[in-house]
Amino acid sequence: MNEYKHIDINKFEFVQMDTKIFDKKFETKAIGYFGDAARRFARNKSSVLGFVILIIIIIMSIIGPHIGGRGVYAQEKRFSQLPAKIPLLSKIGIAAGTRKYNKQSTQYIKSISEVQPDDPDYKNYFFEECIVWRSKPYIDIQDNKEVEVIDFKYDEYKSRTLPYISGWLSRKEYEDLLAKGAVIGDPIDINDETPGFEQYKVQVNPLKEFGFKSDKSFYFLFGTDQLGRDMWSRVWKGTRVSLLIGLFVAIVTVTVGVIYGAVSGYYGGAIDMALQRFSEILSGIPWIAIMTLVVLYLGSTLFTIALALVLTSWIGTSNMVRSQFYRYKGREYVLAARTLGAKDSRLIFKHILPNALGPIVTSSVLIIPSAIFSEAMISYLGLGISGGVSIGKLLSDGQAIGITTYPYLTIFPALIISLLMISFNLFGNGLRDALNPSLRGVE
Amino acid sequence: MVRYTIKRLFLIFITLFIILSLSFFLIKLLPDNNELQYLMNKVKPEDYALMRKQWGYDKPLFVQYLYWLKNVIFHWDWGVSTHYLLGRDTFEILTQFLPITMRLNLVSLVISIPLGLLFGIVAALRKNKPIDYIISVFVILFISIPSFVVVTMMMLSANDLGLPIQYRPSDMANYKDMIIPVLSLSFGPIAVLTRYTRAELIEVLTSDFILLARTKGLNRFHSTVRHGMRNSMVPLVPIIIGNFIGILFGSLVIERVYGVPGVAGILIESIGIQDYNLTMTALAFYTIISLVATLIVDLTYGIVDPRIRMGSRK
């Protein structure tokens, strides 16, 4: 090399600087790896369907609680355990807002059309918890008849002497109640303790209080739970929380799993043996033990549940990456790169890991539904998040209350989690086929 | 192969030892460990002191651990229950609940293997025909829908099907109580097995030796069953064993939801009532089973494809 250095640089000239190039320029754009994958993915109809359902669920989990719902945490005892009513479906008998009543039912049932202030019977059923059903005038309830219920209970304020001079109501509160259409009952003498003092009952029709224009507009799409919370809002909020758990688990799992698997698979030998024994011990611990210990030690918050899920799920990813490394590290091109002096890190990340890109992307997508599934399982076992809402929590709550009595509390979360699983699986399968390099260009 | 197996067996014992020791300390060192609270309320103070001494709770935790280890290894004595059935041997309690769990798991395994294979073969032979599409739809549905959703839906319609809505107490329970949990446990494994059988068989059916079998005069049935199935069966073995682990852990939730008095109930309940010896025993059961199953899966991989040598150098 050195002996040519003395040659004057001007003596060199370009061989083909002025010659004409006969090659045509490519007029089509080159399709990259991901462009090609997207193209092939779009051809797979079922995967696209899964993708669309997934997107709809994700969008609904973000905006769902704010449309059509009535607040996630707003408890309203007076609206407790209302059956679901979905306007269009109710015409064909699904989610019609009905519940079975029989003659033995102790609750007092009255048609809404009769609930008028000038009704002579008015205070009789205001003074006790009563169930109001809408539509037809009062009919004798047959055994096990399905009755469409509104099922609200009236508030009752007690007050002495005058409704507002009391420990229960200030004057302003009293006037507010009057403005909402409250009705004051007749004074009741309470003789037993303090003679001469009277008690009034002030009843407020919650429909008016909550701004429902008519009883027709009063319904909950997915019903309400035993505390009177709107299930529609809770289901979507729970979906959001479950998806976030899944996303977090997927990101952490892939990061840890890829690094661990790459090191283990690339270096092999003693390092592999040691790392594999460690992950084997960890994977040998049944997940139920890991969950229990994590929850017992760190409490059952969103973060700890996600942490417990990561502890068990990264091993799968690392095994997958490891086996990819075993497959590719002996290939000739890797040997060639090593002979040319490539460092280990370059061999790992530049030459071998891209081979595993497809499986990594696919598995990271499929970790999300499995994390959601596991979270639901933990909730069923009574270890789920406390003080929050997730799909699993809703399911286990509905289960605890009794699925035959209040099926809608379980059915809607069950429907959402099933849809999520199906669409994630369809999407993941399509992704796997689209990202598989061996299928590239084969149609 | 033999050397590898022996090595793995040895490692399983080490793994088991580490897991159990770790669990022992983690569980016993829990911040609010009141293992003997129930005993204290139950018996007279002088008896309590005596029993505490007899069960070794007066010693430091590490000494307790050594005693526990010695008893397990040499006497197969897993310690006494401190709450659930006070004073009873925990292994005895476990074996009481084991049959019902194992029956549930084995019956659903026995149902799911032939059905999975059958649907897989049908789908593979009728590839891209309507029946294949129908099977594919069901496969995607049952792989996706969680077993606890299936069991819930079945419980909702239990009355119409004439089945008990919950597992009845053991003196009333009969085969009818098994139908719902077994079915809901089987759908998933059937779907998984169908999918893999179909994929394996389609690959095998396009290979040259099947063509050879056909050209030498074997009919479709014989070429599929004698030559095709035999070759695609081998990769399916690990999947079937994997299914077994899946069913076992899936039955944790199913037992819980349907109220089946099995091992799952013991595990969860013992944690709640702080009967930690029982928790340890139930955990050991699940650990041993999953370790052994993993070993079998790895060994069958080695048999299937001799090119795969786990643990080879770079």
PDB file of N, CA, C and O in Angstrom, chain A residues 289-315:
ATOM      1  N   ALA A 289     -48.233 -18.807  42.300  1.00  0.00           N
ATOM      2  CA  ALA A 289     -47.389 -18.502  43.455  1.00  0.00           C
ATOM      3  C   ALA A 289     -46.777 -17.120  43.324  1.00  0.00           C
ATOM      4  O   ALA A 289     -46.741 -16.339  44.279  1.00  0.00           O
ATOM      5  N   ILE A 290     -46.304 -16.820  42.097  1.00  0.00           N
ATOM      6  CA  ILE A 290     -45.695 -15.501  41.882  1.00  0.00           C
ATOM      7  C   ILE A 290     -46.718 -14.396  42.138  1.00  0.00           C
ATOM      8  O   ILE A 290     -46.452 -13.421  42.844  1.00  0.00           O
ATOM      9  N   MET A 291     -47.911 -14.594  41.553  1.00  0.00           N
ATOM     10  CA  MET A 291     -48.981 -13.599  41.735  1.00  0.00           C
ATOM     11  C   MET A 291     -49.254 -13.391  43.216  1.00  0.00           C
ATOM     12  O   MET A 291     -49.303 -12.273  43.709  1.00  0.00           O
ATOM     13  N   THR A 292     -49.446 -14.519  43.918  1.00  0.00           N
ATOM     14  CA  THR A 292     -49.810 -14.434  45.332  1.00  0.00           C
ATOM     15  C   THR A 292     -48.748 -13.690  46.119  1.00  0.00           C
ATOM     16  O   THR A 292     -49.054 -12.774  46.880  1.00  0.00           O
ATOM     17  N   LEU A 293     -47.485 -14.079  45.899  1.00  0.00           N
ATOM     18  CA  LEU A 293     -46.412 -13.468  46.678  1.00  0.00           C
ATOM     19  C   LEU A 293     -46.289 -11.985  46.366  1.00  0.00           C
ATOM     20  O   LEU A 293     -46.178 -11.160  47.278  1.00  0.00           O
ATOM     21  N   VAL A 294     -46.343 -11.644  45.073  1.00  0.00           N
ATOM     22  CA  VAL A 294     -46.221 -10.228  44.704  1.00  0.00           C
ATOM     23  C   VAL A 294     -47.361  -9.425  45.322  1.00  0.00           C
ATOM     24  O   VAL A 294     -47.152  -8.364  45.906  1.00  0.00           O
ATOM     25  N   VAL A 295     -48.589  -9.971  45.217  1.00  0.00           N
ATOM     26  CA  VAL A 295     -49.738  -9.242  45.743  1.00  0.00           C
ATOM     27  C   VAL A 295     -49.659  -9.127  47.266  1.00  0.00           C
ATOM     28  O   VAL A 295     -49.932  -8.077  47.843  1.00  0.00           O
ATOM     29  N   LEU A 296     -49.234 -10.222  47.922  1.00  0.00           N
ATOM     30  CA  LEU A 296     -49.149 -10.181  49.380  1.00  0.00           C
ATOM     31  C   LEU A 296     -48.073  -9.199  49.846  1.00  0.00           C
ATOM     32  O   LEU A 296     -48.236  -8.516  50.845  1.00  0.00           O
ATOM     33  N   TYR A 297     -46.959  -9.147  49.097  1.00  0.00           N
ATOM     34  CA  TYR A 297     -45.869  -8.278  49.533  1.00  0.00           C
ATOM     35  C   TYR A 297     -46.067  -6.833  49.108  1.00  0.00           C
ATOM     36  O   TYR A 297     -45.770  -5.916  49.859  1.00  0.00           O
ATOM     37  N   LEU A 298     -46.543  -6.619  47.911  1.00  0.00           N
ATOM     38  CA  LEU A 298     -46.572  -5.253  47.371  1.00  0.00           C
ATOM     39  C   LEU A 298     -47.980  -4.691  47.249  1.00  0.00           C
ATOM     40  O   LEU A 298     -48.154  -3.554  46.841  1.00  0.00           O
ATOM     41  N   GLY A 299     -48.982  -5.473  47.600  1.00  0.00           N
ATOM     42  CA  GLY A 299     -50.349  -4.969  47.476  1.00  0.00           C
ATOM     43  C   GLY A 299     -50.848  -5.147  46.064  1.00  0.00           C
ATOM     44  O   GLY A 299     -50.069  -5.375  45.139  1.00  0.00           O
ATOM     45  N   SER A 300     -52.164  -5.053  45.884  1.00  0.00           N
ATOM     46  CA  SER A 300     -52.716  -5.310  44.556  1.00  0.00           C
ATOM     47  C   SER A 300     -53.090  -4.012  43.861  1.00  0.00           C
ATOM     48  O   SER A 300     -54.242  -3.636  43.786  1.00  0.00           O
ATOM     49  N   THR A 301     -52.060  -3.309  43.390  1.00  0.00           N
ATOM     50  CA  THR A 301     -52.327  -2.134  42.576  1.00  0.00           C
ATOM     51  C   THR A 301     -52.103  -2.507  41.120  1.00  0.00           C
ATOM     52  O   THR A 301     -51.643  -3.607  40.816  1.00  0.00           O
ATOM     53  N   LEU A 302     -52.429  -1.567  40.243  1.00  0.00           N
ATOM     54  CA  LEU A 302     -52.225  -1.802  38.812  1.00  0.00           C
ATOM     55  C   LEU A 302     -50.785  -2.183  38.521  1.00  0.00           C
ATOM     56  O   LEU A 302     -50.501  -3.130  37.788  1.00  0.00           O
ATOM     57  N   PHE A 303     -49.857  -1.420  39.134  1.00  0.00           N
ATOM     58  CA  PHE A 303     -48.449  -1.610  38.832  1.00  0.00           C
ATOM     59  C   PHE A 303     -47.950  -2.974  39.287  1.00  0.00           C
ATOM     60  O   PHE A 303     -47.253  -3.665  38.552  1.00  0.00           O
ATOM     61  N   THR A 304     -48.346  -3.378  40.502  1.00  0.00           N
ATOM     62  CA  THR A 304     -47.831  -4.653  41.008  1.00  0.00           C
ATOM     63  C   THR A 304     -48.379  -5.830  40.215  1.00  0.00           C
ATOM     64  O   THR A 304     -47.664  -6.799  39.990  1.00  0.00           O
ATOM     65  N   ILE A 305     -49.637  -5.726  39.797  1.00  0.00           N
ATOM     66  CA  ILE A 305     -50.192  -6.810  38.977  1.00  0.00           C
ATOM     67  C   ILE A 305     -49.421  -6.911  37.669  1.00  0.00           C
ATOM     68  O   ILE A 305     -49.031  -7.998  37.225  1.00  0.00           O
ATOM     69  N   ALA A 306     -49.161  -5.740  37.055  1.00  0.00           N
ATOM     70  CA  ALA A 306     -48.411  -5.732  35.801  1.00  0.00           C
ATOM     71  C   ALA A 306     -47.021  -6.313  36.025  1.00  0.00           C
ATOM     72  O   ALA A 306     -46.521  -7.099  35.213  1.00  0.00           O
ATOM     73  N   LEU A 307     -46.407  -5.952  37.144  1.00  0.00           N
ATOM     74  CA  LEU A 307     -45.073  -6.457  37.470  1.00  0.00           C
ATOM     75  C   LEU A 307     -45.089  -7.987  37.585  1.00  0.00           C
ATOM     76  O   LEU A 307     -44.243  -8.681  37.022  1.00  0.00           O
ATOM     77  N   ALA A 308     -46.099  -8.482  38.301  1.00  0.00           N
ATOM     78  CA  ALA A 308     -46.203  -9.930  38.475  1.00  0.00           C
ATOM     79  C   ALA A 308     -46.378 -10.619  37.124  1.00  0.00           C
ATOM     80  O   ALA A 308     -45.815 -11.690  36.881  1.00  0.00           O
ATOM     81  N   LEU A 309     -47.150  -9.980  36.225  1.00  0.00           N
ATOM     82  CA  LEU A 309     -47.363 -10.569  34.906  1.00  0.00           C
ATOM     83  C   LEU A 309     -46.068 -10.580  34.107  1.00  0.00           C
ATOM     84  O   LEU A 309     -45.765 -11.547  33.404  1.00  0.00           O
ATOM     85  N   VAL A 310     -45.276  -9.493  34.224  1.00  0.00           N
ATOM     86  CA  VAL A 310     -43.999  -9.437  33.509  1.00  0.00           C
ATOM     87  C   VAL A 310     -43.082 -10.551  34.000  1.00  0.00           C
ATOM     88  O   VAL A 310     -42.429 -11.228  33.207  1.00  0.00           O
ATOM     89  N   LEU A 311     -43.058 -10.752  35.320  1.00  0.00           N
ATOM     90  CA  LEU A 311     -42.176 -11.766  35.909  1.00  0.00           C
ATOM     91  C   LEU A 311     -42.371 -13.131  35.275  1.00  0.00           C
ATOM     92  O   LEU A 311     -41.435 -13.912  35.158  1.00  0.00           O
ATOM     93  N   THR A 312     -43.604 -13.434  34.881  1.00  0.00           N
ATOM     94  CA  THR A 312     -43.824 -14.755  34.297  1.00  0.00           C
ATOM     95  C   THR A 312     -43.756 -14.751  32.781  1.00  0.00           C
ATOM     96  O   THR A 312     -43.508 -15.782  32.193  1.00  0.00           O
ATOM     97  N   SER A 313     -43.993 -13.590  32.140  1.00  0.00           N
ATOM     98  CA  SER A 313     -44.169 -13.649  30.685  1.00  0.00           C
ATOM     99  C   SER A 313     -42.889 -13.407  29.901  1.00  0.00           C
ATOM    100  O   SER A 313     -42.805 -13.787  28.742  1.00  0.00           O
ATOM    101  N   TRP A 314     -41.857 -12.793  30.502  1.00  0.00           N
ATOM    102  CA  TRP A 314     -40.676 -12.475  29.695  1.00  0.00           C
ATOM    103  C   TRP A 314     -39.926 -13.734  29.296  1.00  0.00           C
ATOM    104  O   TRP A 314     -39.197 -13.751  28.309  1.00  0.00           O
ATOM    105  N   ILE A 315     -40.118 -14.814  30.061  1.00  0.00           N
ATOM    106  CA  ILE A 315     -39.365 -16.032  29.788  1.00  0.00           C
ATOM    107  C   ILE A 315     -39.715 -16.596  28.405  1.00  0.00           C
ATOM    108  O   ILE A 315     -38.849 -17.027  27.660  1.00  0.00           O
TER     109      ILE A 315
END
